[in-house]
């Protein structure tokens, strides 16, 4: 007989799910067909036969396939140290340490480095993994308006006399808005007010900066910042995240980051997948240029058609629709016309800013972008027809 205690949890979950359904916020896992506008495989490497071949070769050579334990126990393989050195060279930092995913990298980094006496200045639109890492650390948190340098300066100035350690935490390319932080200006404020800087480059890794080394590298700040996080699950078509910084930071994380210490290592053959993806990505300047060129022209013509694209300046192009229902409706309209596009709703984005998040990849052609534009125009026309029919009724 089911226990009453368990029933309480089950009915609470059922009513939470019913609430989500009512607000058009219920999600499920499903695969979409069509021209893929919801993939973070920005360079198109996930389907590259050269990468597949490299993975097959490394599996073939591997003495073992399993992770077998934490890297601090049986799970370590020299392949990880070699890859970390290679990645640090790519990122322009002294050292790097690998985590099984970007979420674990941010959580491990922030919860290890910060403590409850520290003060963190966090961009209002930072990714959940940054927010959760800060929360877990127990540090005091000040949220500043998204990308607003004067708001950041105001809160830094207000806490100027506090003698504690201070850190500014920001993404470089923001995951849901596609806008880009002015890292030189943020680092300038950090210097002026005695703070250090942590930057999450998840959507810039292998896409922005010299040979894809990121926006911190592009701004010449690799030696200034406390830590840069690069992820491998997006443009590097693999999985994992590197925290890049000083050798001291690396040694500290190996000894304190709980998401590394208390988690099974990724199998060593997987290091070869990341290495192969990195080697390929470094050579893909032409693909990067084309991707960013396509992103700029998509943004220009959608803006000309009257769409609100927030402040996008990258391959992530959001179309802000507003209500959850409208975002679902336009996503459905486009899916029926052959596009794999998803509506992004709260809590991933702020309430009232539901959107389509278009992520462009090197596999999407200019002709497909034009087709998308035409379909979005058809949606606008159908909406206008509906509202004039309603007005006339
Ligand atoms: C800005 C940002 N940071 C970190 C992550 C987490 O990376 P991963 O998917 O590798 O866990 C994501 C992924 O969605 C992200 O968008």
XYZ file of C-alpha atoms and ligand atoms in Angstrom:
409
model
C 0.000 0.000 0.000
C 1.518 3.419 -0.984
C 2.514 5.469 2.035
C 0.802 8.739 2.867
C 4.179 10.467 3.152
C 5.027 9.515 -0.436
C 1.575 10.600 -1.642
C 2.196 14.089 -0.311
C 5.230 14.434 -2.562
C 3.480 12.920 -5.555
C 0.470 15.217 -5.289
C 2.726 18.274 -4.833
C 4.555 17.278 -8.021
C 1.287 16.723 -9.873
C -0.030 20.126 -8.953
C 3.294 21.784 -9.910
C 3.079 20.097 -13.319
C -0.558 21.183 -13.720
C 0.513 24.775 -12.962
C 3.212 24.612 -15.626
C 0.708 23.217 -18.135
C -1.714 26.033 -17.369
C 0.982 28.679 -17.920
C 2.154 27.038 -21.181
C 5.455 26.275 -19.468
C 5.388 22.490 -19.385
C 8.405 20.970 -21.119
C 9.227 17.511 -22.324
C 12.179 15.885 -24.065
C 11.634 15.356 -27.767
C 13.650 15.454 -30.948
C 12.873 18.017 -33.608
C 13.118 17.450 -37.342
C 14.027 20.113 -39.877
C 16.631 22.788 -40.506
C 18.270 22.952 -37.132
C 18.056 26.373 -35.500
C 18.251 25.114 -31.930
C 21.671 23.477 -31.879
C 24.767 24.882 -30.183
C 26.964 22.907 -32.569
C 28.056 26.277 -33.940
C 30.840 25.039 -36.221
C 28.921 21.986 -37.419
C 31.569 19.648 -35.992
C 29.057 17.245 -34.391
C 28.467 15.680 -37.809
C 31.984 16.074 -39.173
C 33.354 12.717 -40.398
C 36.902 13.736 -39.381
C 35.797 14.036 -35.775
C 33.890 10.772 -35.909
C 36.960 9.052 -37.308
C 39.191 10.460 -34.536
C 36.748 9.169 -31.903
C 36.613 5.691 -33.426
C 40.406 5.542 -33.517
C 40.733 6.586 -29.899
C 38.160 4.008 -28.787
C 40.082 1.400 -30.747
C 43.351 2.331 -28.996
C 41.855 2.664 -25.510
C 42.950 0.140 -22.916
C 39.673 0.675 -21.074
C 36.379 2.293 -21.898
C 35.006 3.146 -18.438
C 35.839 6.140 -16.277
C 36.340 3.743 -13.303
C 36.557 6.404 -10.586
C 37.302 10.013 -9.730
C 40.469 11.467 -11.262
C 41.825 11.561 -7.720
C 41.369 7.791 -7.470
C 41.511 5.383 -10.408
C 39.945 7.592 -13.082
C 42.961 9.696 -14.033
C 44.803 9.141 -17.286
C 47.793 11.204 -18.531
C 45.666 12.070 -21.576
C 43.750 14.532 -19.362
C 46.893 16.384 -18.247
C 48.087 16.620 -21.839
C 44.713 17.904 -23.003
C 44.571 20.440 -20.184
C 47.976 21.795 -21.166
C 46.915 21.988 -24.781
C 43.700 23.745 -23.853
C 45.504 26.276 -21.640
C 47.765 27.142 -24.582
C 44.671 27.604 -26.760
C 42.946 29.807 -24.154
C 46.156 31.762 -23.460
C 46.262 30.938 -19.751
C 48.926 29.298 -17.604
C 46.828 26.226 -16.824
C 43.428 24.582 -17.234
C 41.437 21.876 -15.507
C 38.718 19.751 -17.105
C 35.261 19.044 -15.655
C 32.696 16.626 -17.099
C 30.388 19.443 -18.185
C 30.226 23.221 -18.150
C 27.652 23.209 -15.365
C 30.030 21.223 -13.151
C 32.907 23.551 -14.096
C 31.012 26.668 -12.984
C 29.589 25.013 -9.895
C 32.948 23.529 -8.899
C 34.881 26.733 -9.552
C 32.602 29.201 -7.777
C 31.722 27.031 -4.797
C 35.403 26.249 -4.215
C 36.946 29.668 -4.704
C 34.327 31.840 -2.989
C 33.287 31.823 0.633
C 30.598 33.498 2.700
C 32.681 36.610 3.407
C 33.169 37.367 -0.282
C 31.064 39.778 -2.293
C 30.000 38.754 -5.811
C 28.689 41.137 -8.467
C 26.662 39.056 -10.878
C 25.040 40.057 -14.192
C 21.243 39.723 -13.981
C 21.145 37.327 -16.942
C 23.949 35.009 -15.885
C 23.460 31.298 -16.597
C 21.916 29.022 -13.955
C 25.246 27.248 -13.414
C 26.886 30.541 -12.379
C 23.956 31.446 -10.141
C 23.970 28.016 -8.514
C 27.750 28.101 -7.982
C 27.527 31.479 -6.263
C 24.594 30.288 -4.121
C 26.420 27.140 -3.106
C 29.477 29.155 -2.027
C 27.374 31.137 0.450
C 28.993 34.387 -0.794
C 27.004 37.596 -0.611
C 25.580 38.469 -4.014
C 24.777 41.784 -5.688
C 22.921 41.490 -8.988
C 23.472 44.292 -11.490
C 21.281 45.125 -14.505
C 22.258 43.096 -17.550
C 25.369 44.492 -19.296
C 24.774 47.873 -17.654
C 28.220 49.278 -16.890
C 26.940 52.284 -14.986
C 24.753 50.014 -12.822
C 27.805 47.842 -12.172
C 29.925 50.854 -11.269
C 27.189 52.128 -8.959
C 27.055 48.895 -6.945
C 30.854 48.605 -6.874
C 31.124 52.163 -5.621
C 28.436 51.574 -2.998
C 30.509 48.695 -1.553
C 33.885 50.380 -2.080
C 34.642 50.636 1.625
C 34.069 46.975 2.374
C 37.463 45.370 2.698
C 36.367 41.856 1.705
C 37.369 40.051 -1.523
C 35.206 41.036 -4.503
C 34.489 39.218 -7.754
C 32.535 40.202 -10.864
C 30.952 37.224 -12.637
C 29.692 37.478 -16.207
C 29.186 35.527 -19.404
C 30.965 36.855 -22.483
C 28.345 35.915 -25.119
C 25.026 35.617 -23.281
C 23.298 32.332 -23.893
C 19.710 33.543 -24.313
C 20.201 37.049 -25.703
C 23.318 36.646 -27.820
C 24.660 39.996 -26.680
C 28.288 40.443 -25.723
C 29.852 41.846 -22.563
C 32.358 44.680 -22.878
C 35.035 42.791 -20.976
C 37.691 45.517 -21.249
C 35.350 47.999 -19.614
C 34.303 45.476 -16.953
C 37.932 44.660 -16.194
C 38.604 48.435 -15.985
C 35.897 48.710 -13.301
C 37.223 45.605 -11.571
C 40.668 47.216 -11.344
C 39.311 50.530 -10.165
C 37.208 48.996 -7.387
C 39.509 46.178 -6.294
C 37.533 43.262 -7.739
C 38.575 40.286 -9.832
C 36.777 38.871 -12.833
C 35.353 35.444 -13.709
C 34.097 34.978 -17.278
C 31.979 32.168 -18.711
C 32.809 31.834 -22.424
C 30.448 28.887 -23.139
C 28.966 30.470 -26.283
C 32.216 32.084 -27.401
C 34.458 29.012 -27.162
C 35.800 28.170 -30.633
C 33.522 30.804 -32.211
C 34.823 34.212 -31.121
C 38.313 35.644 -30.692
C 41.616 34.677 -32.293
C 41.298 31.125 -33.708
C 38.194 30.812 -31.524
C 40.085 31.386 -28.258
C 37.256 33.514 -26.865
C 36.472 37.095 -26.019
C 38.759 37.270 -22.993
C 41.652 36.416 -25.321
C 40.368 38.865 -27.918
C 40.399 41.626 -25.295
C 43.940 40.662 -24.202
C 42.760 39.841 -20.674
C 43.802 36.215 -20.231
C 46.454 37.118 -17.655
C 44.229 39.603 -15.810
C 41.131 37.582 -15.031
C 40.799 35.166 -12.125
C 39.210 32.437 -14.236
C 37.770 31.816 -17.696
C 35.385 28.924 -18.293
C 35.257 27.348 -21.749
C 32.821 24.566 -22.583
C 33.195 21.653 -24.992
C 29.522 20.726 -25.492
C 28.768 23.511 -27.949
C 31.152 24.520 -30.760
C 33.590 21.771 -29.740
C 30.953 19.088 -30.368
C 31.947 17.059 -27.308
C 31.109 17.530 -23.631
C 32.809 19.071 -20.625
C 34.234 22.375 -19.511
C 37.678 23.808 -18.778
C 38.367 26.259 -16.019
C 41.371 28.208 -17.291
C 43.612 30.454 -15.214
C 46.765 30.243 -13.133
C 48.528 27.067 -12.073
C 47.614 27.892 -8.482
C 43.938 27.987 -9.466
C 44.270 24.596 -11.142
C 45.951 23.017 -8.112
C 43.383 24.595 -5.808
C 40.444 23.252 -7.829
C 41.894 19.757 -7.968
C 41.945 19.892 -4.175
C 38.686 21.760 -3.507
C 36.218 21.549 -6.409
C 33.660 19.017 -5.259
C 32.207 18.466 -8.752
C 35.643 17.194 -9.804
C 36.682 15.362 -6.651
C 33.429 13.501 -6.005
C 32.540 12.566 -9.549
C 33.705 9.781 -11.852
C 36.202 10.908 -14.484
C 35.136 10.898 -18.105
C 36.682 7.937 -19.952
C 40.157 8.768 -21.238
C 39.286 8.095 -24.903
C 36.943 11.047 -24.657
C 39.945 13.352 -24.193
C 40.835 12.441 -27.790
C 37.434 13.603 -29.015
C 37.965 17.004 -27.416
C 41.550 17.209 -28.675
C 40.478 16.368 -32.243
C 37.618 18.886 -32.084
C 39.985 21.552 -30.778
C 42.522 20.893 -33.540
C 39.814 21.135 -36.188
C 38.171 24.176 -34.625
C 41.445 26.128 -34.547
C 41.678 25.880 -38.327
C 38.081 26.930 -39.031
C 38.510 30.701 -39.429
C 36.534 30.712 -42.676
C 33.574 28.919 -41.023
C 33.719 31.342 -38.092
C 33.696 34.365 -40.405
C 30.804 32.995 -42.414
C 28.823 32.114 -39.301
C 29.183 35.593 -37.875
C 28.469 37.178 -41.266
C 25.268 35.101 -41.588
C 24.296 36.013 -38.028
C 24.731 39.720 -38.751
C 22.669 39.589 -41.925
C 19.894 37.532 -40.278
C 19.729 40.073 -37.449
C 19.699 42.983 -39.906
C 16.816 41.676 -42.000
C 14.726 40.470 -39.070
C 15.115 43.856 -37.392
C 14.088 45.507 -40.652
C 10.953 43.323 -40.569
C 10.112 44.660 -37.125
C 11.192 41.812 -34.850
C 12.640 42.521 -31.417
C 16.031 40.784 -31.274
C 17.198 42.218 -27.971
C 20.881 43.210 -28.249
C 22.198 40.239 -30.212
C 25.703 40.638 -31.615
C 26.565 36.990 -32.131
C 25.404 33.662 -33.572
C 22.646 33.496 -30.911
C 19.709 35.459 -32.288
C 16.662 35.661 -30.024
C 13.284 36.718 -31.369
C 11.506 38.135 -28.335
C 7.817 37.321 -28.597
C 6.563 38.067 -25.075
C 3.925 35.603 -23.925
C 4.526 31.876 -23.560
C 1.498 31.111 -25.732
C 2.638 33.304 -28.622
C 6.177 31.901 -28.463
C 4.806 28.356 -28.633
C 2.477 29.286 -31.489
C 5.153 30.851 -33.685
C 7.575 27.982 -32.951
C 4.863 25.514 -33.981
C 4.142 27.519 -37.165
C 7.821 27.375 -38.136
C 8.188 23.700 -37.249
C 5.314 22.889 -39.588
C 7.308 24.612 -42.325
C 10.444 22.559 -41.805
C 12.424 24.409 -39.134
C 13.652 22.845 -35.908
C 13.023 25.786 -33.593
C 12.055 25.867 -29.927
C 10.267 28.396 -27.784
C 12.265 29.416 -24.722
C 10.099 30.323 -21.762
C 10.522 31.305 -18.102
C 12.259 30.391 -15.878
C 15.025 30.085 -18.503
C 14.287 33.705 -19.485
C 12.529 36.477 -17.521
C 8.717 36.378 -17.361
C 7.152 38.194 -20.335
C 10.201 37.681 -22.565
C 9.424 34.257 -24.035
C 11.242 33.899 -27.305
C 12.494 31.833 -30.137
C 16.196 31.304 -29.611
C 17.759 30.923 -33.040
C 21.254 29.555 -32.811
C 23.049 29.674 -36.118
C 25.572 27.077 -37.138
C 28.033 26.770 -39.989
C 25.643 24.215 -41.523
C 22.864 26.723 -42.137
C 23.018 28.403 -45.561
C 22.094 31.935 -46.572
C 19.212 30.467 -48.628
C 17.813 28.754 -45.530
C 18.013 32.043 -43.660
C 15.977 33.701 -46.429
C 13.385 30.911 -46.210
C 13.133 31.466 -42.487
C 12.628 35.178 -43.055
C 9.801 34.502 -45.520
C 8.080 32.139 -43.073
C 8.348 34.692 -40.278
C 6.796 37.269 -42.608
C 3.967 34.831 -43.341
C 3.405 34.498 -39.591
C 3.298 38.295 -39.213
C 0.806 38.530 -42.091
C -1.429 35.823 -40.589
C -1.365 37.665 -37.252
C -2.322 40.953 -38.921
C -5.169 39.270 -40.780
C -6.416 37.781 -37.509
C -6.317 41.053 -35.631
C -8.048 43.026 -38.415
C -10.749 40.312 -38.583
C -11.164 40.631 -34.806
C -11.274 44.455 -35.126
C -13.873 44.276 -37.878
C -16.091 41.825 -35.994
C 26.540 30.276 -20.399
C 26.561 28.821 -20.093
N 27.393 28.362 -19.150
C 27.466 27.071 -18.836
C 26.665 26.145 -19.466
C 26.742 24.710 -19.057
O 27.500 23.995 -19.954
P 27.207 22.432 -20.186
O 26.027 22.352 -21.113
O 28.455 21.912 -20.762
O 26.895 21.843 -18.850
C 25.797 26.549 -20.475
C 24.986 25.551 -21.181
O 23.883 25.630 -21.482
C 25.726 27.924 -20.787
O 24.884 28.373 -21.733
